[in-house]
């Protein structure tokens, strides 16, 4: 999209302090009406947006490096998504695909078969949320294998529903006090290059994972191994080269379904349709959600036809899954990614970030590592001279940035990784401006 096409200038501009008076007013009302459980990162209430800029209810223009956790990858309020959704809402908003079907659902499934890795026959189901996609992938893998045990990697995030919270690694805040946990779910070691023993290869890390599976679960008991090829909430962890290749071979040898949870990293965000492509691995099943429909609720499970079709009719589904409006928006997203080369744009964003902030570890003693792919970047904060997590610094940076009109996300099992998930249309100028704001706090904290 040419910069002249944005309905809001792509610039940070503050006209009040943040949060502003209107945001504070709304926040008081919110506290009286909305459950505390739905916590917020920054109490700045948004009104509209365009591209990489959000405009709050007080008229401040804010740089969004979060995209509502990686959802509006194509930019805020994209006019083509709005038009596609409005046109569909005019025609038909619901029939329930499993009562009387419609073409959009079929088209999205056809497109998913094309863009997901693997040159074999595929099938998809469409649901409402990432967690629902993961839950369905669990059911499908269990049905196909006749096994019950599910493994997820350390530091994984797979959702907050009753089943997926057990697959999510850390207890706080995602699951503490909300048990009992469903059974037959295991966490197994990951490859985490920044924290693994120096020089550990991906193959060695995979052997550690496999050994854990064999000794704690038993390879023939395991129905599926769930992995995020690039972990999002876990702290933008990218396992070492060779790690997933060895794990996927092990899964194939032992009849285990290998599932790539691409809910955060998929759909162009990392400079590929799916982030598992960077690892040269073809998964059996893939979950998609967040960025798939420009902000409309839609998620999918896509994978090998024989696995997906092992489920009896009626065994999966749900009232709103694959809604006509959400699928219309998804088709517009697929079209935009191709027509505007948003995969190339994500690669541009990666280069812009590394050019601008790649030297942070040498400049700031509290920065342990800068890592990422495409528009999915993590900055791990540590106590100076150590690799010990520095959650206090993370909190300070996020709060300061928000007060200056830059939204950045937290991540990591120890809450110590700064996470950037901007739109792939973000300009170099906005990246530079946001980096300058964050550097002010990093300088202060490093002193
Ligand atoms: C966000 C996320 C989920 C859960 O998706 P929801 O739509 O919030 O239910 C699952 N897996 C990954 C990797 C995610 O990032």
Short mmCIF file of C-alpha atoms and ligand atoms in Angstrom, two decimals:
data_model
loop_
_atom_site.label_atom_id
_atom_site.label_comp_id
_atom_site.label_asym_id
_atom_site.label_seq_id
_atom_site.Cartn_x
_atom_site.Cartn_y
_atom_site.Cartn_z
CA UNK A 1 0.00 0.00 0.00
CA UNK A 2 1.47 3.38 -0.96
CA UNK A 3 1.87 5.69 2.03
CA UNK A 4 -0.66 8.07 0.48
CA UNK A 5 -3.28 5.31 0.80
CA UNK A 6 -3.16 5.29 4.60
CA UNK A 7 -6.09 7.12 6.16
CA UNK A 8 -3.88 8.13 9.12
CA UNK A 9 -0.41 9.65 8.59
CA UNK A 10 2.23 7.05 9.47
CA UNK A 11 3.67 9.13 12.30
CA UNK A 12 3.68 9.10 16.07
CA UNK A 13 1.96 12.19 17.45
CA UNK A 14 0.97 12.87 21.04
CA UNK A 15 -1.62 15.51 21.87
CA UNK A 16 -2.24 14.52 25.52
CA UNK A 17 -0.34 12.61 28.15
CA UNK A 18 -0.89 8.82 27.92
CA UNK A 19 -3.28 7.46 28.92
CA UNK A 20 -5.25 10.61 28.08
CA UNK A 21 -8.34 11.92 29.92
CA UNK A 22 -10.87 10.09 27.75
CA UNK A 23 -8.93 6.80 28.16
CA UNK A 24 -8.85 7.27 31.94
CA UNK A 25 -12.59 7.88 31.98
CA UNK A 26 -13.21 4.71 29.98
CA UNK A 27 -10.86 2.81 32.23
CA UNK A 28 -12.83 3.74 35.33
CA UNK A 29 -16.02 2.47 33.65
CA UNK A 30 -14.23 -0.64 32.49
CA UNK A 31 -13.07 -1.52 36.00
CA UNK A 32 -16.68 -1.47 37.17
CA UNK A 33 -17.95 -3.65 34.32
CA UNK A 34 -15.21 -5.88 32.91
CA UNK A 35 -13.62 -8.80 34.76
CA UNK A 36 -10.12 -8.27 36.10
CA UNK A 37 -9.21 -11.60 34.47
CA UNK A 38 -9.13 -9.87 31.09
CA UNK A 39 -5.97 -7.92 31.98
CA UNK A 40 -4.55 -5.25 29.67
CA UNK A 41 -1.00 -4.29 28.73
CA UNK A 42 -1.65 -0.54 28.30
CA UNK A 43 -4.82 1.24 29.40
CA UNK A 44 -5.02 3.32 26.24
CA UNK A 45 -8.41 2.99 24.53
CA UNK A 46 -8.25 2.90 20.76
CA UNK A 47 -10.63 4.47 18.30
CA UNK A 48 -9.30 3.79 14.81
CA UNK A 49 -6.16 2.94 12.94
CA UNK A 50 -4.39 2.59 9.61
CA UNK A 51 -1.25 0.72 8.65
CA UNK A 52 1.06 0.60 11.67
CA UNK A 53 -0.60 3.51 13.52
CA UNK A 54 -3.41 3.35 16.06
CA UNK A 55 -5.34 6.47 17.07
CA UNK A 56 -6.67 6.55 20.62
CA UNK A 57 -9.86 8.13 21.93
CA UNK A 58 -7.92 11.31 22.81
CA UNK A 59 -6.52 11.69 19.29
CA UNK A 60 -2.96 10.44 19.98
CA UNK A 61 -1.24 8.60 17.12
CA UNK A 62 0.50 5.54 18.48
CA UNK A 63 3.03 3.21 16.85
CA UNK A 64 1.71 -0.32 17.12
CA UNK A 65 4.46 -2.93 17.38
CA UNK A 66 1.99 -5.50 18.68
CA UNK A 67 -0.87 -5.83 16.16
CA UNK A 68 -3.10 -7.17 18.93
CA UNK A 69 -0.60 -10.03 19.24
CA UNK A 70 0.26 -10.53 15.63
CA UNK A 71 -3.21 -10.29 14.12
CA UNK A 72 -3.31 -7.22 11.88
CA UNK A 73 -0.22 -8.25 9.93
CA UNK A 74 -1.53 -6.48 6.83
CA UNK A 75 -2.09 -3.21 8.76
CA UNK A 76 -4.99 -1.77 10.72
CA UNK A 77 -8.43 -1.35 9.15
CA UNK A 78 -7.25 -2.28 5.69
CA UNK A 79 -9.81 -0.86 3.20
CA UNK A 80 -9.88 -4.05 1.13
CA UNK A 81 -10.66 -6.18 4.19
CA UNK A 82 -13.38 -3.73 5.22
CA UNK A 83 -14.88 -3.84 1.72
CA UNK A 84 -14.77 -7.65 1.48
CA UNK A 85 -16.37 -8.06 4.91
CA UNK A 86 -19.04 -5.42 4.27
CA UNK A 87 -19.99 -6.93 0.91
CA UNK A 88 -20.34 -10.36 2.48
CA UNK A 89 -22.31 -9.01 5.47
CA UNK A 90 -24.74 -7.54 2.97
CA UNK A 91 -25.26 -10.91 1.29
CA UNK A 92 -25.25 -13.51 4.06
CA UNK A 93 -23.81 -13.61 7.58
CA UNK A 94 -24.53 -17.16 8.67
CA UNK A 95 -25.92 -20.52 7.62
CA UNK A 96 -23.61 -22.86 9.59
CA UNK A 97 -21.41 -24.70 7.13
CA UNK A 98 -22.42 -28.07 8.60
CA UNK A 99 -26.11 -27.34 7.98
CA UNK A 100 -26.00 -25.70 4.53
CA UNK A 101 -22.55 -24.91 3.13
CA UNK A 102 -21.24 -21.93 1.13
CA UNK A 103 -18.35 -21.28 -1.24
CA UNK A 104 -16.13 -19.03 0.93
CA UNK A 105 -15.40 -21.88 3.34
CA UNK A 106 -14.38 -24.15 0.47
CA UNK A 107 -12.23 -21.44 -1.09
CA UNK A 108 -10.35 -20.82 2.18
CA UNK A 109 -9.72 -24.57 2.53
CA UNK A 110 -8.48 -24.73 -1.07
CA UNK A 111 -6.12 -21.82 -0.46
CA UNK A 112 -4.83 -23.33 2.80
CA UNK A 113 -4.03 -26.55 0.93
CA UNK A 114 -2.01 -24.48 -1.51
CA UNK A 115 -0.04 -22.32 0.95
CA UNK A 116 0.70 -24.81 3.74
CA UNK A 117 3.89 -26.86 3.33
CA UNK A 118 3.66 -30.33 1.79
CA UNK A 119 2.96 -31.66 -1.66
CA UNK A 120 0.17 -34.09 -0.76
CA UNK A 121 -3.60 -34.13 -0.56
CA UNK A 122 -4.86 -31.96 2.29
CA UNK A 123 -8.08 -31.15 4.06
CA UNK A 124 -9.00 -28.31 6.43
CA UNK A 125 -11.56 -27.47 9.07
CA UNK A 126 -12.34 -23.89 10.05
CA UNK A 127 -13.05 -22.77 13.61
CA UNK A 128 -13.16 -19.52 15.63
CA UNK A 129 -9.96 -19.18 17.61
CA UNK A 130 -6.43 -20.44 17.87
CA UNK A 131 -7.12 -22.48 20.98
CA UNK A 132 -10.08 -24.10 19.26
CA UNK A 133 -7.84 -25.04 16.32
CA UNK A 134 -5.30 -26.60 18.70
CA UNK A 135 -8.05 -28.50 20.55
CA UNK A 136 -9.34 -29.87 17.27
CA UNK A 137 -5.85 -30.86 16.15
CA UNK A 138 -5.54 -32.81 19.42
CA UNK A 139 -8.83 -34.61 18.80
CA UNK A 140 -7.96 -35.40 15.19
CA UNK A 141 -4.48 -36.73 16.08
CA UNK A 142 -5.95 -38.91 18.82
CA UNK A 143 -8.63 -40.28 16.53
CA UNK A 144 -6.14 -41.00 13.73
CA UNK A 145 -3.50 -42.68 15.90
CA UNK A 146 -5.76 -44.34 18.47
CA UNK A 147 -3.35 -42.94 21.11
CA UNK A 148 -4.00 -40.44 23.86
CA UNK A 149 -0.82 -38.69 24.93
CA UNK A 150 0.00 -35.19 23.64
CA UNK A 151 3.40 -33.51 23.97
CA UNK A 152 4.19 -29.81 23.70
CA UNK A 153 7.55 -28.07 24.01
CA UNK A 154 8.86 -26.18 27.01
CA UNK A 155 7.92 -22.47 26.84
CA UNK A 156 5.03 -23.27 24.48
CA UNK A 157 1.85 -21.24 24.27
CA UNK A 158 -1.12 -23.06 22.79
CA UNK A 159 -4.07 -21.24 24.34
CA UNK A 160 -6.18 -20.66 27.43
CA UNK A 161 -9.08 -23.09 27.07
CA UNK A 162 -9.22 -25.98 29.50
CA UNK A 163 -7.31 -28.37 27.24
CA UNK A 164 -4.86 -25.89 25.74
CA UNK A 165 -3.89 -24.29 29.06
CA UNK A 166 -2.40 -27.66 29.97
CA UNK A 167 -0.32 -27.54 26.78
CA UNK A 168 0.83 -24.01 27.66
CA UNK A 169 4.11 -24.16 29.53
CA UNK A 170 4.04 -21.66 32.32
CA UNK A 171 1.65 -21.82 35.26
CA UNK A 172 1.31 -18.08 35.78
CA UNK A 173 -0.91 -16.39 34.72
CA UNK A 174 -2.36 -18.78 32.17
CA UNK A 175 -3.48 -21.63 34.42
CA UNK A 176 -2.72 -21.04 38.11
CA UNK A 177 -5.68 -21.99 40.29
CA UNK A 178 -7.83 -23.10 37.38
CA UNK A 179 -7.23 -26.84 37.45
CA UNK A 180 -7.65 -29.73 37.45
CA UNK A 181 -5.57 -30.01 34.31
CA UNK A 182 -6.64 -32.50 31.65
CA UNK A 183 -4.51 -35.64 31.68
CA UNK A 184 -2.11 -37.15 29.15
CA UNK A 185 -0.40 -33.83 28.37
CA UNK A 186 3.41 -33.56 28.67
CA UNK A 187 5.91 -30.73 28.30
CA UNK A 188 9.17 -31.85 26.68
CA UNK A 189 12.49 -29.97 26.37
CA UNK A 190 12.99 -27.53 23.50
CA UNK A 191 16.08 -26.20 21.73
CA UNK A 192 16.65 -22.68 23.11
CA UNK A 193 20.01 -21.58 21.67
CA UNK A 194 20.44 -18.57 24.00
CA UNK A 195 20.03 -20.76 27.10
CA UNK A 196 21.28 -24.17 25.96
CA UNK A 197 24.88 -25.24 26.65
CA UNK A 198 27.25 -23.33 24.36
CA UNK A 199 27.64 -25.04 20.99
CA UNK A 200 24.73 -27.48 21.41
CA UNK A 201 23.49 -28.34 17.91
CA UNK A 202 19.90 -28.70 16.81
CA UNK A 203 20.43 -32.45 16.41
CA UNK A 204 21.76 -32.74 19.96
CA UNK A 205 18.83 -30.74 21.32
CA UNK A 206 16.47 -33.01 19.34
CA UNK A 207 18.07 -36.10 20.89
CA UNK A 208 17.46 -34.57 24.33
CA UNK A 209 13.78 -34.05 23.42
CA UNK A 210 13.48 -37.56 21.98
CA UNK A 211 15.16 -39.11 25.01
CA UNK A 212 12.68 -37.32 27.25
CA UNK A 213 9.75 -38.59 25.16
CA UNK A 214 11.08 -42.16 25.16
CA UNK A 215 11.79 -42.23 28.91
CA UNK A 216 8.79 -40.25 30.22
CA UNK A 217 6.03 -41.10 27.73
CA UNK A 218 7.05 -43.95 25.40
CA UNK A 219 7.20 -43.27 21.66
CA UNK A 220 4.34 -45.68 20.90
CA UNK A 221 2.06 -43.91 23.42
CA UNK A 222 2.42 -40.49 21.86
CA UNK A 223 -0.37 -39.32 19.54
CA UNK A 224 1.06 -35.94 18.59
CA UNK A 225 3.94 -33.57 19.15
CA UNK A 226 2.93 -29.89 18.99
CA UNK A 227 5.60 -27.33 18.15
CA UNK A 228 5.66 -23.62 17.41
CA UNK A 229 8.42 -23.40 14.75
CA UNK A 230 9.12 -19.93 16.15
CA UNK A 231 7.70 -19.58 19.63
CA UNK A 232 5.72 -16.41 20.18
CA UNK A 233 4.60 -15.98 23.79
CA UNK A 234 7.52 -18.20 24.85
CA UNK A 235 9.88 -15.37 23.86
CA UNK A 236 10.55 -15.54 20.08
CA UNK A 237 12.55 -18.72 20.57
CA UNK A 238 13.92 -20.13 17.31
CA UNK A 239 15.27 -23.65 17.80
CA UNK A 240 18.71 -24.40 16.36
CA UNK A 241 18.99 -25.58 12.72
CA UNK A 242 18.32 -29.29 12.36
CA UNK A 243 16.19 -29.51 15.52
CA UNK A 244 12.77 -29.82 13.88
CA UNK A 245 14.09 -31.97 11.04
CA UNK A 246 15.28 -34.61 13.49
CA UNK A 247 12.08 -34.38 15.55
CA UNK A 248 9.87 -34.74 12.50
CA UNK A 249 11.86 -37.82 11.37
CA UNK A 250 11.40 -39.31 14.83
CA UNK A 251 7.65 -38.63 14.64
CA UNK A 252 7.38 -40.26 11.21
CA UNK A 253 9.37 -43.32 12.34
CA UNK A 254 7.09 -43.76 15.36
CA UNK A 255 3.65 -42.96 13.94
CA UNK A 256 3.40 -39.68 15.87
CA UNK A 257 1.50 -36.78 14.28
CA UNK A 258 3.83 -33.76 13.97
CA UNK A 259 1.78 -30.58 14.41
CA UNK A 260 3.11 -27.10 13.62
CA UNK A 261 1.19 -24.50 15.62
CA UNK A 262 1.56 -21.54 13.26
CA UNK A 263 -1.13 -19.45 14.91
CA UNK A 264 1.28 -16.60 15.68
CA UNK A 265 4.12 -17.12 13.18
CA UNK A 266 2.09 -18.16 10.13
CA UNK A 267 0.47 -16.19 7.29
CA UNK A 268 3.43 -14.17 5.98
CA UNK A 269 4.56 -12.81 9.35
CA UNK A 270 8.06 -14.32 9.31
CA UNK A 271 8.81 -13.77 5.63
CA UNK A 272 7.26 -17.06 4.53
CA UNK A 273 3.68 -18.26 4.43
CA UNK A 274 4.52 -20.54 7.38
CA UNK A 275 7.52 -20.31 9.71
CA UNK A 276 8.23 -24.06 9.58
CA UNK A 277 9.47 -23.39 6.03
CA UNK A 278 12.58 -21.76 7.56
CA UNK A 279 13.38 -25.14 9.12
CA UNK A 280 12.85 -27.11 5.89
CA UNK A 281 10.29 -29.41 7.52
CA UNK A 282 6.85 -30.52 6.36
CA UNK A 283 4.42 -31.03 9.24
CA UNK A 284 1.48 -33.45 9.20
CA UNK A 285 -0.94 -30.83 10.55
CA UNK A 286 -0.76 -27.04 10.70
CA UNK A 287 -2.86 -24.67 12.79
CA UNK A 288 -3.51 -21.12 11.53
CA UNK A 289 -5.35 -18.24 13.19
CA UNK A 290 -4.24 -14.75 14.30
CA UNK A 291 -3.16 -13.10 11.03
CA UNK A 292 -5.42 -15.10 8.75
CA UNK A 293 -8.39 -12.74 8.42
CA UNK A 294 -7.15 -9.21 9.15
CA UNK A 295 -8.71 -9.17 12.62
CA UNK A 296 -11.85 -11.22 12.05
CA UNK A 297 -12.16 -14.37 14.14
CA UNK A 298 -11.08 -17.36 12.08
CA UNK A 299 -8.77 -20.31 12.65
CA UNK A 300 -7.99 -23.52 10.82
CA UNK A 301 -6.51 -26.96 11.07
CA UNK A 302 -4.99 -28.11 7.78
CA UNK A 303 -3.15 -31.30 7.04
CA UNK A 304 -2.76 -34.68 5.46
CA UNK A 305 -6.07 -35.88 4.02
CA UNK A 306 -5.85 -39.31 5.66
CA UNK A 307 -5.38 -37.76 9.13
CA UNK A 308 -8.02 -35.04 8.73
CA UNK A 309 -10.54 -37.46 7.21
CA UNK A 310 -10.13 -40.03 9.97
CA UNK A 311 -12.75 -38.15 12.00
CA UNK A 312 -16.39 -39.14 11.66
CA UNK A 313 -18.82 -36.48 10.29
CA UNK A 314 -19.98 -34.37 13.23
CA UNK A 315 -16.85 -35.18 15.24
CA UNK A 316 -15.50 -31.68 14.74
CA UNK A 317 -17.18 -28.34 14.03
CA UNK A 318 -19.02 -25.56 15.82
CA UNK A 319 -21.73 -22.99 15.20
CA UNK A 320 -19.64 -20.02 14.07
CA UNK A 321 -16.64 -21.86 12.60
CA UNK A 322 -15.67 -20.56 9.14
CA UNK A 323 -18.24 -17.77 9.30
CA UNK A 324 -19.05 -16.24 5.86
CA UNK A 325 -17.77 -12.77 6.83
CA UNK A 326 -14.55 -14.05 8.43
CA UNK A 327 -13.81 -16.25 5.43
CA UNK A 328 -14.46 -13.34 3.05
CA UNK A 329 -11.89 -11.33 5.03
CA UNK A 330 -9.44 -14.24 4.91
CA UNK A 331 -9.75 -14.48 1.13
CA UNK A 332 -8.97 -10.76 0.92
CA UNK A 333 -5.91 -11.29 3.17
CA UNK A 334 -4.60 -14.13 0.95
CA UNK A 335 -5.08 -11.92 -2.09
CA UNK A 336 -3.26 -8.96 -0.48
CA UNK A 337 -0.33 -11.09 0.67
CA UNK A 338 0.24 -12.19 -2.91
CA UNK A 339 -0.62 -9.00 -4.80
CA UNK A 340 1.38 -6.72 -2.50
CA UNK A 341 4.20 -9.19 -1.82
CA UNK A 342 3.71 -9.02 1.95
CA UNK A 343 6.08 -11.96 2.40
CA UNK A 344 8.78 -9.76 0.86
CA UNK A 345 7.62 -6.89 3.07
CA UNK A 346 8.10 -9.06 6.17
CA UNK A 347 11.67 -9.74 5.01
CA UNK A 348 12.17 -5.99 4.58
CA UNK A 349 10.94 -5.42 8.15
CA UNK A 350 13.39 -8.04 9.46
CA UNK A 351 16.30 -6.29 7.78
CA UNK A 352 15.16 -2.87 9.00
CA UNK A 353 14.97 -4.13 12.61
CA UNK A 354 18.34 -5.87 12.57
CA UNK A 355 20.00 -2.86 10.88
CA UNK A 356 18.54 -0.58 13.53
CA UNK A 357 18.69 -2.62 16.77
CA UNK A 358 21.01 -5.54 15.95
CA UNK A 359 23.79 -3.87 17.98
CA UNK A 360 21.74 -3.53 21.18
CA UNK A 361 23.51 -6.47 22.92
CA UNK A 362 26.84 -4.67 22.51
CA UNK A 363 25.41 -1.28 23.50
CA UNK A 364 23.19 -2.20 26.45
CA UNK A 365 24.38 -4.62 29.16
CA UNK A 366 20.74 -5.55 29.92
CA UNK A 367 20.16 -6.80 26.37
CA UNK A 368 21.19 -10.45 26.10
CA UNK A 369 20.09 -11.15 22.55
CA UNK A 370 18.12 -9.74 19.62
CA UNK A 371 16.57 -12.48 17.49
CA UNK A 372 13.69 -13.11 15.12
CA UNK A 373 12.45 -13.65 11.63
CA UNK A 374 10.46 -11.27 9.47
CA UNK A 375 8.15 -9.06 11.51
CA UNK A 376 8.55 -11.28 14.59
CA UNK A 377 11.42 -9.95 16.69
CA UNK A 378 12.43 -10.63 20.30
CA UNK A 379 14.84 -8.80 22.61
CA UNK A 380 15.82 -10.86 25.65
CA UNK A 381 16.54 -8.69 28.69
CA UNK A 382 18.99 -9.95 31.31
CA UNK A 383 20.71 -8.81 34.49
CA UNK A 384 23.97 -7.17 33.35
CA UNK A 385 26.83 -9.61 32.83
CA UNK A 386 24.58 -12.67 33.23
CA UNK A 387 21.88 -14.58 31.36
CA UNK A 388 19.49 -14.22 34.30
CA UNK A 389 16.07 -12.96 33.17
CA UNK A 390 15.28 -9.31 33.89
CA UNK A 391 11.49 -9.02 34.16
CA UNK A 392 11.67 -5.67 36.02
CA UNK A 393 13.47 -4.11 33.06
CA UNK A 394 10.90 -5.53 30.66
CA UNK A 395 8.05 -4.03 32.62
CA UNK A 396 9.79 -0.66 32.79
CA UNK A 397 10.48 -0.62 29.05
CA UNK A 398 6.92 -1.58 28.10
CA UNK A 399 5.37 1.00 30.42
CA UNK A 400 7.72 3.76 29.31
CA UNK A 401 7.20 2.97 25.62
CA UNK A 402 3.41 3.00 26.06
CA UNK A 403 3.59 6.36 27.86
CA UNK A 404 5.47 7.70 24.81
CA UNK A 405 3.04 6.25 22.27
CA UNK A 406 4.77 3.01 21.32
CA UNK A 407 2.98 -0.29 21.97
CA UNK A 408 5.36 -3.22 22.49
CA UNK A 409 4.54 -6.68 23.84
CA UNK A 410 5.98 -8.85 26.58
CA UNK A 411 6.92 -12.51 26.19
CA UNK A 412 8.94 -15.30 27.74
CA UNK A 413 8.41 -17.79 30.56
CA UNK A 414 10.24 -15.35 32.87
CA UNK A 415 8.56 -12.25 31.39
CA UNK A 416 11.85 -10.93 30.15
CA UNK A 417 11.56 -10.80 26.36
CA UNK A 418 10.46 -7.68 24.55
CA UNK A 419 8.37 -8.78 21.59
CA UNK A 420 7.75 -6.86 18.37
CA UNK A 421 4.99 -8.08 16.05
CA UNK A 422 4.40 -5.03 13.85
CA UNK A 423 2.44 -4.90 10.66
CA UNK A 424 4.59 -5.83 7.68
CA UNK A 425 3.69 -2.46 6.11
CA UNK A 426 5.50 -0.54 8.88
CA UNK A 427 7.99 2.02 7.54
CA UNK A 428 11.70 2.25 8.37
CA UNK A 429 10.95 5.71 9.85
CA UNK A 430 8.48 4.28 12.38
CA UNK A 431 10.87 1.48 13.31
CA UNK A 432 13.59 4.08 13.89
CA UNK A 433 11.31 6.32 15.96
CA UNK A 434 10.10 3.41 18.12
CA UNK A 435 13.67 2.15 18.60
CA UNK A 436 14.76 5.63 19.72
CA UNK A 437 12.02 5.69 22.37
CA UNK A 438 12.95 2.24 23.66
CA UNK A 439 16.65 3.14 23.71
CA UNK A 440 15.92 6.02 26.10
CA UNK A 441 14.73 3.52 28.70
CA UNK A 442 17.43 0.93 27.90
CA UNK A 443 20.08 3.62 28.42
CA UNK A 444 18.58 4.62 31.77
CA UNK A 445 18.27 1.00 32.92
CA UNK A 446 21.80 0.16 31.81
CA UNK A 447 23.37 3.08 33.69
C1 LIG B 1 -2.47 -16.99 20.29
C2 LIG B 1 -2.01 -18.37 20.15
C3 LIG B 1 -2.86 -19.46 20.42
C4 LIG B 1 -4.27 -19.27 20.93
O1 LIG B 1 -5.06 -18.55 20.03
P1 LIG B 1 -6.41 -17.84 20.54
O2 LIG B 1 -7.04 -17.33 19.27
O3 LIG B 1 -6.01 -16.76 21.47
O4 LIG B 1 -7.22 -18.90 21.19
C5 LIG B 1 -2.38 -20.73 20.21
N1 LIG B 1 -1.12 -20.95 19.77
C6 LIG B 1 -0.28 -19.94 19.50
C7 LIG B 1 1.09 -20.23 19.00
C8 LIG B 1 -0.68 -18.62 19.71
O5 LIG B 1 0.16 -17.61 19.49
#
